[in-house]
Structures are given as C-alpha cells and as structure tokens.
Short mmCIF file of C-alpha atoms (C1' of nucleotides) in Angstrom, two decimals:
data_model
loop_
_atom_site.label_atom_id
_atom_site.label_comp_id
_atom_site.label_asym_id
_atom_site.label_seq_id
_atom_site.Cartn_x
_atom_site.Cartn_y
_atom_site.Cartn_z
CA UNK A 1 12.65 -3.06 -6.77
CA UNK A 2 15.70 -1.84 -4.52
CA UNK A 3 19.19 -2.46 -3.96
CA UNK A 4 20.54 -5.41 -6.43
CA UNK A 5 24.07 -6.59 -6.71
CA UNK A 6 23.25 -8.20 -9.47
CA UNK A 7 24.68 -11.93 -9.35
CA UNK A 8 23.54 -15.17 -7.35
CA UNK A 9 24.44 -13.87 -4.22
CA UNK A 10 22.77 -10.77 -2.86
CA UNK A 11 25.37 -9.22 -0.25
CA UNK A 12 23.29 -8.36 2.50
CA UNK A 13 19.87 -9.65 1.56
CA UNK A 14 18.62 -9.87 4.96
CA UNK A 15 18.81 -6.01 5.49
CA UNK A 16 17.36 -5.13 2.09
CA UNK A 17 14.57 -7.57 3.10
CA UNK A 18 13.95 -5.62 6.19
CA UNK A 19 14.33 -2.47 4.37
CA UNK A 20 11.72 -3.57 1.68
CA UNK A 21 9.42 -5.10 4.34
CA UNK A 22 9.27 -1.58 6.18
CA UNK A 23 8.08 0.29 2.73
CA UNK A 24 5.95 -2.71 1.87
CA UNK A 25 4.21 -2.23 5.54
CA UNK A 26 3.76 1.94 4.99
CA UNK A 27 1.45 0.63 2.14
CA UNK A 28 -0.83 -1.62 4.10
CA UNK A 29 -3.74 -1.28 6.30
CA UNK A 30 -3.20 -3.67 9.14
CA UNK A 31 1.03 -3.77 8.81
CA UNK A 32 0.52 -7.28 7.35
CA UNK A 33 3.41 -7.95 4.90
CA UNK A 34 3.12 -11.41 2.73
CA UNK A 35 6.72 -12.87 2.63
CA UNK A 36 6.36 -13.54 -0.88
CA UNK A 37 5.57 -10.04 -1.94
CA UNK A 38 8.57 -8.45 0.07
CA UNK A 39 10.70 -11.14 -1.79
CA UNK A 40 9.34 -10.18 -5.12
CA UNK A 41 9.83 -6.63 -4.47
CA UNK A 42 13.73 -7.42 -3.53
CA UNK A 43 14.00 -9.07 -6.70
CA UNK A 44 14.59 -12.56 -4.82
CA UNK A 45 12.83 -15.97 -4.51
CA UNK A 46 10.25 -16.45 -2.26
CA UNK A 47 12.11 -19.33 -0.08
CA UNK A 48 15.39 -16.93 0.10
CA UNK A 49 13.70 -15.38 2.75
CA UNK A 50 14.09 -18.71 5.32
CA UNK A 51 17.60 -18.49 4.63
CA UNK A 52 17.87 -15.53 7.06
CA UNK A 53 14.29 -15.80 9.16
CA UNK A 54 12.76 -19.31 10.60
CA UNK A 55 9.52 -18.27 9.43
CA UNK A 56 6.72 -15.06 9.00
CA UNK A 57 6.45 -14.24 12.22
CA UNK A 58 10.42 -13.70 13.09
CA UNK A 59 10.44 -11.68 9.72
CA UNK A 60 7.76 -9.39 11.03
CA UNK A 61 9.15 -9.43 14.66
CA UNK A 62 12.28 -7.96 12.54
CA UNK A 63 10.40 -5.12 11.17
CA UNK A 64 8.42 -4.53 14.70
CA UNK A 65 12.19 -4.40 16.00
CA UNK A 66 13.15 -1.64 13.46
CA UNK A 67 10.04 0.24 14.15
CA UNK A 68 11.00 0.34 17.84
CA UNK A 69 14.38 1.80 16.85
CA UNK A 70 12.91 4.53 15.21
CA UNK A 71 10.44 5.30 17.93
CA UNK A 72 13.45 5.27 20.34
CA UNK A 73 15.13 7.69 18.04
CA UNK A 74 12.08 9.74 17.95
CA UNK A 75 11.66 9.72 21.63
CA UNK A 76 15.52 11.00 22.07
CA UNK A 77 15.05 13.52 19.74
CA UNK A 78 12.06 14.76 21.65
CA UNK A 79 13.46 14.86 25.11
CA UNK A 80 16.80 16.38 24.13
CA UNK A 81 17.07 19.96 25.58
CA UNK A 82 14.40 19.38 28.43
CA UNK A 83 16.06 19.69 31.37
CA UNK A 84 13.29 19.32 33.63
CA UNK A 85 12.16 15.56 34.32
CA UNK A 86 8.64 16.45 33.95
CA UNK A 87 9.05 18.18 30.56
CA UNK A 88 11.10 15.40 29.17
CA UNK A 89 8.70 12.87 30.11
CA UNK A 90 5.32 14.66 28.79
CA UNK A 91 7.67 14.89 25.68
CA UNK A 92 8.35 11.38 25.08
CA UNK A 93 4.76 10.45 26.14
CA UNK A 94 3.71 12.52 23.21
CA UNK A 95 6.42 11.68 21.05
CA UNK A 96 5.04 7.90 21.46
CA UNK A 97 1.49 9.00 19.95
CA UNK A 98 2.82 11.52 17.55
CA UNK A 99 4.75 8.43 15.96
CA UNK A 100 1.84 6.25 15.89
CA UNK A 101 0.00 9.04 14.08
CA UNK A 102 2.98 9.39 11.63
CA UNK A 103 3.49 5.53 11.22
CA UNK A 104 -0.01 4.16 11.31
CA UNK A 105 0.73 0.38 9.80
CA UNK A 106 4.24 0.48 11.28
CA UNK A 107 2.50 1.02 14.89
CA UNK A 108 0.09 -1.64 14.33
CA UNK A 109 2.69 -4.41 13.75
CA UNK A 110 4.56 -2.91 16.73
CA UNK A 111 1.63 -3.39 18.66
CA UNK A 112 1.44 -6.82 17.79
CA UNK A 113 4.76 -7.65 18.53
CA UNK A 114 5.64 -5.66 21.36
CA UNK A 115 7.97 -7.27 23.88
CA UNK A 116 6.46 -8.21 26.75
CA UNK A 117 7.65 -7.53 30.72
CA UNK A 118 9.33 -10.77 30.82
CA UNK A 119 11.18 -10.02 27.67
CA UNK A 120 12.37 -6.87 29.52
CA UNK A 121 13.37 -8.92 32.93
CA UNK A 122 15.38 -11.19 31.40
CA UNK A 123 16.88 -9.14 29.32
CA UNK A 124 16.07 -11.14 26.06
CA UNK A 125 15.89 -8.02 23.90
CA UNK A 126 18.08 -6.38 21.18
CA UNK A 127 17.51 -3.11 21.35
CA UNK A 128 13.87 -2.70 21.25
CA UNK A 129 13.89 -2.45 25.05
CA UNK A 130 15.09 1.12 25.27
CA UNK A 131 12.14 2.49 23.61
CA UNK A 132 9.77 1.05 26.66
CA UNK A 133 12.34 1.78 29.18
CA UNK A 134 12.66 5.21 28.53
CA UNK A 135 9.04 6.07 29.56
CA UNK A 136 9.10 4.37 32.69
CA UNK A 137 12.91 5.30 33.63
CA UNK A 138 11.56 9.12 33.55
CA UNK A 139 8.77 8.15 35.23
CA UNK A 140 10.72 6.56 38.27
CA UNK A 141 12.78 10.01 38.50
CA UNK A 142 9.90 12.18 38.09
CA UNK A 143 8.21 10.55 41.43
CA UNK A 144 11.39 9.85 43.46
CA UNK A 145 9.42 10.33 47.04
CA UNK A 146 6.13 8.49 46.71
CA UNK A 147 4.61 6.87 49.61
CA UNK A 148 5.23 3.25 48.72
CA UNK A 149 6.56 1.46 46.13
CA UNK A 150 2.77 0.08 44.89
CA UNK A 151 1.83 3.79 43.95
CA UNK A 152 4.68 3.73 41.89
CA UNK A 153 3.99 1.29 40.54
CA UNK A 154 0.37 2.12 40.07
CA UNK A 155 1.48 5.57 38.25
CA UNK A 156 4.11 3.72 35.72
CA UNK A 157 1.31 1.57 34.47
CA UNK A 158 -1.37 4.39 34.29
CA UNK A 159 1.50 6.29 32.19
CA UNK A 160 2.12 3.62 29.76
CA UNK A 161 -1.52 2.72 29.51
CA UNK A 162 -2.64 6.14 28.45
CA UNK A 163 -0.12 6.96 26.08
CA UNK A 164 -0.47 3.36 24.26
CA UNK A 165 -4.23 3.76 24.79
CA UNK A 166 -4.13 7.35 22.88
CA UNK A 167 -2.16 5.74 20.13
CA UNK A 168 -4.32 2.81 19.66
CA UNK A 169 -7.60 4.77 19.63
CA UNK A 170 -6.39 7.51 17.84
CA UNK A 171 -5.25 5.05 14.99
CA UNK A 172 -8.68 3.40 15.23
CA UNK A 173 -10.43 6.73 14.59
CA UNK A 174 -12.36 6.50 18.09
CA UNK A 175 -10.34 9.54 19.42
CA UNK A 176 -9.68 12.48 16.51
CA UNK A 177 -6.46 13.13 15.45
CA UNK A 178 -5.90 16.34 17.29
CA UNK A 179 -2.69 16.84 18.35
CA UNK A 180 -3.31 19.57 20.70
CA UNK A 181 -5.97 17.63 22.23
CA UNK A 182 -3.74 14.69 22.65
CA UNK A 183 -0.63 16.76 24.08
CA UNK A 184 -3.39 18.08 26.20
CA UNK A 185 -4.19 14.81 27.72
CA UNK A 186 -0.65 13.83 28.11
CA UNK A 187 0.25 17.10 29.64
CA UNK A 188 -2.54 17.01 32.22
CA UNK A 189 -1.64 13.43 33.49
CA UNK A 190 2.25 14.71 34.07
CA UNK A 191 1.05 17.72 35.92
CA UNK A 192 -1.42 15.90 37.97
CA UNK A 193 1.68 13.76 39.24
CA UNK A 194 4.12 16.54 39.62
CA UNK A 195 2.25 19.19 41.54
CA UNK A 196 0.59 16.98 44.07
CA UNK B 1 -20.14 -29.60 14.79
CA UNK B 2 -23.31 -28.16 16.57
CA UNK B 3 -26.46 -27.38 15.53
CA UNK B 4 -27.54 -28.90 12.23
CA UNK B 5 -31.37 -29.15 11.53
CA UNK B 6 -30.42 -31.72 8.95
CA UNK B 7 -31.97 -31.10 5.18
CA UNK B 8 -30.40 -29.12 2.27
CA UNK B 9 -31.32 -25.73 4.00
CA UNK B 10 -30.07 -24.72 7.70
CA UNK B 11 -32.86 -22.86 9.07
CA UNK B 12 -30.79 -20.23 10.68
CA UNK B 13 -27.35 -20.69 9.11
CA UNK B 14 -26.02 -17.02 9.82
CA UNK B 15 -26.71 -17.21 13.61
CA UNK B 16 -24.98 -20.62 13.63
CA UNK B 17 -21.79 -19.40 11.67
CA UNK B 18 -21.47 -16.51 14.15
CA UNK B 19 -22.05 -18.91 17.19
CA UNK B 20 -19.65 -21.15 16.17
CA UNK B 21 -17.09 -18.21 14.71
CA UNK B 22 -16.94 -16.75 18.51
CA UNK B 23 -16.28 -20.45 19.65
CA UNK B 24 -13.31 -21.04 17.32
CA UNK B 25 -12.24 -17.16 18.02
CA UNK B 26 -11.66 -18.08 21.68
CA UNK B 27 -9.38 -20.70 20.70
CA UNK B 28 -6.90 -19.12 18.56
CA UNK B 29 -4.38 -16.26 19.69
CA UNK B 30 -4.86 -13.38 17.57
CA UNK B 31 -8.80 -13.55 17.30
CA UNK B 32 -8.78 -14.39 13.76
CA UNK B 33 -10.53 -17.34 12.25
CA UNK B 34 -10.68 -18.59 8.43
CA UNK B 35 -14.26 -18.86 6.46
CA UNK B 36 -13.46 -22.19 5.66
CA UNK B 37 -12.90 -23.58 9.00
CA UNK B 38 -15.70 -21.85 10.64
CA UNK B 39 -18.04 -23.16 7.22
CA UNK B 40 -16.59 -26.54 8.07
CA UNK B 41 -17.00 -26.65 11.80
CA UNK B 42 -20.69 -25.87 11.15
CA UNK B 43 -21.31 -28.67 8.69
CA UNK B 44 -22.02 -26.70 5.78
CA UNK B 45 -19.89 -26.07 2.59
CA UNK B 46 -17.23 -22.95 2.35
CA UNK B 47 -19.29 -20.92 0.41
CA UNK B 48 -22.26 -21.05 1.96
CA UNK B 49 -21.25 -18.29 4.10
CA UNK B 50 -21.30 -15.76 1.60
CA UNK B 51 -25.17 -15.91 1.31
CA UNK B 52 -25.03 -14.22 4.91
CA UNK B 53 -21.60 -12.23 4.62
CA UNK B 54 -20.32 -10.44 1.56
CA UNK B 55 -16.71 -10.68 2.49
CA UNK B 56 -14.45 -12.22 5.55
CA UNK B 57 -14.07 -9.27 6.96
CA UNK B 58 -17.82 -8.80 7.25
CA UNK B 59 -17.93 -11.66 9.30
CA UNK B 60 -15.56 -11.00 11.49
CA UNK B 61 -16.90 -7.52 12.14
CA UNK B 62 -20.27 -9.43 12.86
CA UNK B 63 -18.32 -11.37 15.13
CA UNK B 64 -16.71 -8.66 16.90
CA UNK B 65 -20.02 -6.84 17.46
CA UNK B 66 -21.34 -10.08 19.08
CA UNK B 67 -18.35 -9.36 21.44
CA UNK B 68 -19.68 -5.75 22.10
CA UNK B 69 -23.03 -6.97 23.21
CA UNK B 70 -21.09 -8.98 25.33
CA UNK B 71 -18.87 -6.57 26.76
CA UNK B 72 -21.60 -4.42 27.10
CA UNK B 73 -23.76 -6.69 29.46
CA UNK B 74 -20.73 -7.22 31.63
CA UNK B 75 -20.56 -3.45 32.22
CA UNK B 76 -23.97 -2.96 32.91
CA UNK B 77 -24.04 -5.87 35.39
CA UNK B 78 -20.87 -4.18 36.77
CA UNK B 79 -22.41 -0.85 37.08
CA UNK B 80 -25.99 -2.00 38.34
CA UNK B 81 -26.10 -1.32 42.05
CA UNK B 82 -23.76 1.68 42.36
CA UNK B 83 -25.62 4.26 43.39
CA UNK B 84 -23.00 6.80 43.40
CA UNK B 85 -22.03 7.82 39.45
CA UNK B 86 -18.26 7.89 40.40
CA UNK B 87 -18.55 4.03 41.68
CA UNK B 88 -20.37 3.70 38.61
CA UNK B 89 -17.98 5.05 36.52
CA UNK B 90 -15.13 2.97 37.93
CA UNK B 91 -17.03 -0.22 38.03
CA UNK B 92 -17.80 0.10 34.08
CA UNK B 93 -14.07 0.78 33.42
CA UNK B 94 -12.57 -2.19 35.51
CA UNK B 95 -15.15 -4.14 33.67
CA UNK B 96 -14.13 -3.38 30.41
CA UNK B 97 -10.25 -4.28 31.37
CA UNK B 98 -11.70 -7.73 33.14
CA UNK B 99 -13.84 -8.49 29.62
CA UNK B 100 -10.16 -8.22 27.78
CA UNK B 101 -8.69 -10.20 30.18
CA UNK B 102 -11.40 -12.84 30.13
CA UNK B 103 -11.79 -13.16 26.41
CA UNK B 104 -8.29 -12.33 25.14
CA UNK B 105 -8.82 -13.71 21.29
CA UNK B 106 -12.40 -11.80 21.23
CA UNK B 107 -11.23 -8.72 22.83
CA UNK B 108 -8.27 -8.74 20.17
CA UNK B 109 -10.79 -9.07 17.28
CA UNK B 110 -12.81 -6.62 18.73
CA UNK B 111 -10.35 -4.08 18.75
CA UNK B 112 -9.52 -4.26 15.46
CA UNK B 113 -13.14 -3.85 14.83
CA UNK B 114 -14.18 -1.36 17.01
CA UNK B 115 -16.66 1.43 15.61
CA UNK B 116 -14.96 4.74 15.02
CA UNK B 117 -16.43 8.46 16.41
CA UNK B 118 -18.07 8.93 12.94
CA UNK B 119 -20.03 5.58 13.30
CA UNK B 120 -21.25 6.77 16.70
CA UNK B 121 -21.99 10.27 15.44
CA UNK B 122 -23.57 9.18 12.27
CA UNK B 123 -25.57 6.71 14.27
CA UNK B 124 -24.59 3.96 11.70
CA UNK B 125 -24.34 1.08 14.43
CA UNK B 126 -26.29 -1.77 15.23
CA UNK B 127 -26.32 -1.99 19.16
CA UNK B 128 -22.24 -2.08 19.46
CA UNK B 129 -22.65 1.83 20.28
CA UNK B 130 -23.69 1.09 23.78
CA UNK B 131 -20.32 -0.21 25.06
CA UNK B 132 -18.41 2.58 24.14
CA UNK B 133 -21.23 4.87 24.91
CA UNK B 134 -21.57 3.80 28.58
CA UNK B 135 -18.18 4.96 29.73
CA UNK B 136 -18.39 8.21 28.46
CA UNK B 137 -22.18 8.84 29.31
CA UNK B 138 -20.62 7.94 32.78
CA UNK B 139 -18.16 10.44 32.61
CA UNK B 140 -20.30 13.25 31.34
CA UNK B 141 -22.40 13.15 34.36
CA UNK B 142 -19.19 12.65 36.55
CA UNK B 143 -17.89 16.02 35.30
CA UNK B 144 -21.05 18.11 35.41
CA UNK B 145 -19.34 21.47 36.25
CA UNK B 146 -15.96 21.55 34.46
CA UNK B 147 -14.94 24.92 33.55
CA UNK B 148 -14.98 24.52 30.01
CA UNK B 149 -16.08 21.81 27.65
CA UNK B 150 -12.34 21.26 26.35
CA UNK B 151 -11.19 20.47 29.75
CA UNK B 152 -14.15 17.85 29.64
CA UNK B 153 -13.09 16.53 26.47
CA UNK B 154 -9.68 15.80 27.54
CA UNK B 155 -11.26 14.07 30.84
CA UNK B 156 -13.26 11.97 28.70
CA UNK B 157 -10.66 10.84 26.20
CA UNK B 158 -7.93 10.20 29.07
CA UNK B 159 -10.67 7.62 30.82
CA UNK B 160 -11.21 5.45 27.53
CA UNK B 161 -7.71 5.89 26.84
CA UNK B 162 -6.14 4.58 30.18
CA UNK B 163 -8.85 1.95 29.99
CA UNK B 164 -8.35 0.80 26.62
CA UNK B 165 -4.24 1.05 26.93
CA UNK B 166 -4.45 -0.88 30.45
CA UNK B 167 -6.75 -3.68 28.58
CA UNK B 168 -4.16 -3.80 25.29
CA UNK B 169 -1.33 -3.79 27.91
CA UNK B 170 -2.10 -6.76 29.80
CA UNK B 171 -2.90 -8.98 26.92
CA UNK B 172 0.28 -8.05 25.47
CA UNK B 173 1.89 -9.08 28.52
CA UNK B 174 3.58 -5.59 29.13
CA UNK B 175 1.26 -5.46 32.42
CA UNK B 176 1.06 -7.95 34.70
CA UNK B 177 -2.46 -9.73 34.81
CA UNK B 178 -3.09 -8.28 38.31
CA UNK B 179 -6.69 -7.91 39.06
CA UNK B 180 -5.80 -5.40 42.42
CA UNK B 181 -3.37 -3.56 40.47
CA UNK B 182 -5.82 -2.90 37.57
CA UNK B 183 -8.46 -2.06 39.94
CA UNK B 184 -6.42 0.36 41.50
CA UNK B 185 -5.16 2.18 38.44
CA UNK B 186 -8.58 2.99 37.24
CA UNK B 187 -9.89 3.84 40.83
CA UNK B 188 -6.98 6.39 41.42
CA UNK B 189 -8.12 7.97 37.75
CA UNK B 190 -11.38 7.98 38.81
CA UNK B 191 -10.78 9.96 42.14
CA UNK B 192 -8.50 12.39 40.82
CA UNK B 193 -11.52 13.79 38.69
CA UNK B 194 -14.13 13.44 41.52
CA UNK B 195 -12.15 15.03 44.64
CA UNK B 196 -10.75 17.86 42.73
"C1'" DG C 1 45.99 -22.35 -7.15
"C1'" DG C 2 42.91 -26.55 -6.43
"C1'" DG C 3 39.53 -28.60 -3.93
"C1'" DC C 4 36.02 -28.90 -0.40
"C1'" DA C 5 32.43 -27.62 2.92
"C1'" DA C 6 29.30 -24.43 4.56
"C1'" DA C 7 26.20 -20.22 3.50
"C1'" DT C 8 23.26 -18.77 0.37
"C1'" DG C 9 20.30 -18.49 -3.47
"C1'" DA C 10 16.31 -21.03 -6.71
"C1'" DT C 11 12.63 -24.74 -8.34
"C1'" DA C 12 8.82 -27.59 -7.59
"C1'" DA C 13 5.37 -28.96 -4.85
"C1'" DC C 14 2.05 -29.30 -1.08
"C1'" DA C 15 -1.55 -27.79 1.81
"C1'" DG C 16 -4.46 -23.79 2.94
"C1'" DT C 17 -7.03 -19.81 1.90
"C1'" DG C 18 -10.49 -16.04 0.18
"C1'" DT C 19 -13.54 -15.64 -3.40
"C1'" DC C 20 -16.00 -16.16 -7.97
"C1'" DA C 21 -19.10 -18.51 -11.51
"C1'" DA C 22 -22.01 -21.99 -12.24
"C1'" DC C 23 -25.13 -25.08 -10.69
"C1'" DA C 24 -29.11 -27.53 -7.44
"C1'" DT C 25 -32.06 -27.76 -4.23
"C1'" DG C 26 -35.45 -26.28 -1.21
"C1'" DA C 27 -39.61 -22.74 0.46
"C1'" DG C 28 -43.53 -19.72 -0.40
"C1'" DT C 29 -46.30 -17.44 -3.31
"C1'" DT C 30 -49.81 -17.34 -6.50
"C1'" DA D 1 -49.30 -27.29 -9.48
"C1'" DA D 2 -45.81 -23.97 -11.35
"C1'" DC D 3 -42.50 -20.44 -10.72
"C1'" DT D 4 -39.69 -17.62 -8.44
"C1'" DC D 5 -36.21 -16.57 -5.35
"C1'" DA D 6 -33.36 -17.28 -1.42
"C1'" DT D 7 -30.15 -20.36 0.17
"C1'" DG D 8 -26.45 -24.04 -0.13
"C1'" DT D 9 -22.96 -27.26 -3.27
"C1'" DT D 10 -19.29 -28.15 -6.48
"C1'" DG D 11 -15.10 -26.71 -9.16
"C1'" DA D 12 -11.98 -23.28 -9.90
"C1'" DC D 13 -8.55 -19.78 -9.82
"C1'" DA D 14 -4.95 -17.12 -7.63
"C1'" DC D 15 -2.45 -16.57 -3.81
"C1'" DT D 16 -0.16 -17.68 0.67
"C1'" DG D 17 3.18 -19.74 4.05
"C1'" DT D 18 6.37 -23.74 4.18
"C1'" DT D 19 9.20 -27.93 3.14
"C1'" DA D 20 12.50 -30.92 0.47
"C1'" DT D 21 15.55 -30.65 -3.20
"C1'" DC D 22 19.01 -29.21 -5.97
"C1'" DA D 23 22.36 -25.24 -7.67
"C1'" DT D 24 25.86 -21.95 -7.08
"C1'" DT D 25 29.12 -18.99 -4.89
"C1'" DT D 26 32.15 -17.85 -1.14
"C1'" DG D 27 35.66 -18.75 2.22
"C1'" DC D 28 39.02 -21.34 3.91
"C1'" DC D 29 42.81 -25.15 4.36
"C1'" DC D 30 46.64 -27.17 2.19
#
DNA sequence: GGGCAAATGATAACAGTGTCAACATGAGTT
DNA sequence: AACTCATGTTGACACTGTTATCATTTGCCC
C-alpha cells in the first residue's frame, strides 16, 4: 500500500497505479504484472484501473513508457560532459546495457512494448522516442562523411542491434554479466567506425 | 485435431502435444500457448498434459527446444557448401535472423527459453546447444590468431549480440524487414574481423 | 447555494486459465 | 489370470482479464 488520500475518490489514481506497477514489476521475473495485483496494492478495486486504461495491454505500455523515460535520463546523464561525439556515443550505448542490467524485469517489459520504426516516423510517441533517438542521432553525427547513405544505415542498424542484443543476452544469461567485457564490446564497435 | 489413435490411451501423446503446440504457437503473437488449448486441439483432457510435463513452463521449454532443432538444421543447411570459414560464419549468422523472420512467434518463445551459458558449460542440454554452438565455433576458427584471448571473447560476444539483436529488433518492428539490409549488416561485421 | 451531468469509484458476474486430488482405464509382466 | 504401473479423465480451487450495472463524488451553471 502506498499513497492513499482516503475517501471515495483517489486524487491521482493513474500515476499511483503506474508507480505501484513499476514497483511490482521489479519483483517479477518476466516483467508481467496482473491488473488485480496492482489494484490490490494500490488499495483500490480491480476494475477501477479501467477508468484510466482501456485494458491490460495499455497499462503495461504505460509502465514501459515510464521505463523509457528512466532510460533516457540515464543515457543523457552518461553522455553529459563527453565532449567528443564518439565518446558520447559509446557512453549512451553502454548506458543502455547498464540500464538493462540494473532493471532486468522492467527492461524485459520495455522490450515487449518498444516503439516501432513506424511509431518514430509518424510521431505518435509520447516521449519514449527520445531514448531510441539518442543513439541514432549520435551515430548520425559520428558518421558524417560516409560514402553513401546505405552504409550509414547499415552502421546505425549494427549499433542498435549490438547494444540491444548485448542487453538481451546478458539478461538471458547467455553473456556473462561482466561490465568491463560489455563496455569493451561497445567501445571496440565505436572505434571501428571512428578510426577508419 | 490431428493424430488420434482412438482409444483411452493415445500412443504417443507427448510428441503429439509438441507438434500441436508448435502449430498453435505459430498462430499467436507472442509465442504463448495455453495448456488447455493444446490439450483441446489434441483431443485430450486438459490434465493429461501433466503426465508428460511437470508444468506449463516445462512444456513451453520443450516447444522452444524443438524450435532450436529447426534453427540448427537451417543453419547447417546454410553453411553447407561454404568452403571458406568466413563465408560459413556469415551464412549461419544470416540464417539466424532469417529464421526469426520466418517464424516470429516461435522465435520469441525460443528467446524466452534460450539455454544459458551455464547450461552450455555444464552440458545439461538435450540438443539445443548445437544451434548456439555453431556460431561461436565458426567464430573460433575464424579468429585463430587474435592477440589475446580476451579480444577473441569480445569478438564472439559482439557476433552473437549483433545477430540476436538484429533478429529481435526486426521482429519488434524497430528495424525494417529488409533481407538485403540485414545481410549487409552481418556481412560487414564478418569482413571487419577477417580483413584485419 | 441547489441541482445536474460527467468523471471516477465499487460490486457482481462470466469466461478462461494453471494446477491439484481423486478416480478410471488400459498395457505389460509374472 | 491377476496385479501393477503408466497413462488419461473428472471435478474442483484459486486466480486472472473483462464487462455490465450501480454508487459516489466533483465541478459547473443558474
């Protein structure tokens, strides 16, 4: 139980649900929480959730969105102070994996509700776009003079695939949770493109 | 309904459940099937499944295992005939992503039940190890004379992270389902390490 | 301030799920 | 032929997401 302004109406139930949802997600394995469970934790009836979210899917998407906000903050903080663009790129790439390691269930949830490329283009995003855009933006500045556009697109795809794959496989236990190893993997990728 | 040898006993229920399970998984979005659903499809009572699998988790793990067998076959076929080791490496890497594209829900299920590094080392795998081992084995032959062992480990991690990340992000819609683009991303990675 | 509509909450119920305990049936062995 | 054990069934329990219906409160208008 958290935050309850006693009385029939809650005051700000929606954000209370999200906050408790995030807390409960952290205690799960796969990042899935039940609506009834979070309602119970919030001290409210099960169906009250439906006044703020159309269904469970929408609620989990909201949780994932909050997670992307946290990720964006972490990446921004990691990149701050890095004057050199390539250092900034490596920093936010590593921050991506570190975030996954620090919040395994939340990251798994986020992976399931990650905005698609279409969501990006058509601007139908709240704010969760920023996390993903950071990486590709840095990469765009990092590779200004590539021969052709397609080569740059390939490099961008490699970058996000590498970083996302690292995070996914570390959480799955296929890659050792070794921070220096992970940082090395990201660093070397960055240097390939920068030193060439 | 498939395969039913009519009568109280089924004959080979376990494999029938797996077969129908795989079929049903293919029709889902996230690669999750209900035990009752597959039991219904197989024409058997819901609890009969428990005579062959301790719980739902074990059943889904069996489905994932069957998926890894399919993946291994696809990778072996892709690598066959490639004399050059680096070509073989690229082929199985691309086959990994192609498999994901061809079987989205199954691949998502497999991602959730992917054998961990510990499973590998301690040899507690049925046969699903082969799919993962293929990639790293090729990579080991590909990089015989790297300066130190740690550099080789970093390269191995980069390879599987790149390939797994590509698969994951294509299925999520973050990367366009463009086969030539994906092949280019894998090819270029292979050439980096080979030409150096 | 009184009254009313809309927003927000609660209750009851339905269909569906994973799982367990108890029982039924058939196959294989001696 | 009888017994045993693996295999399949029935019934039930606790739980879930979701809907329909009813209750309360807030905010606004006169």
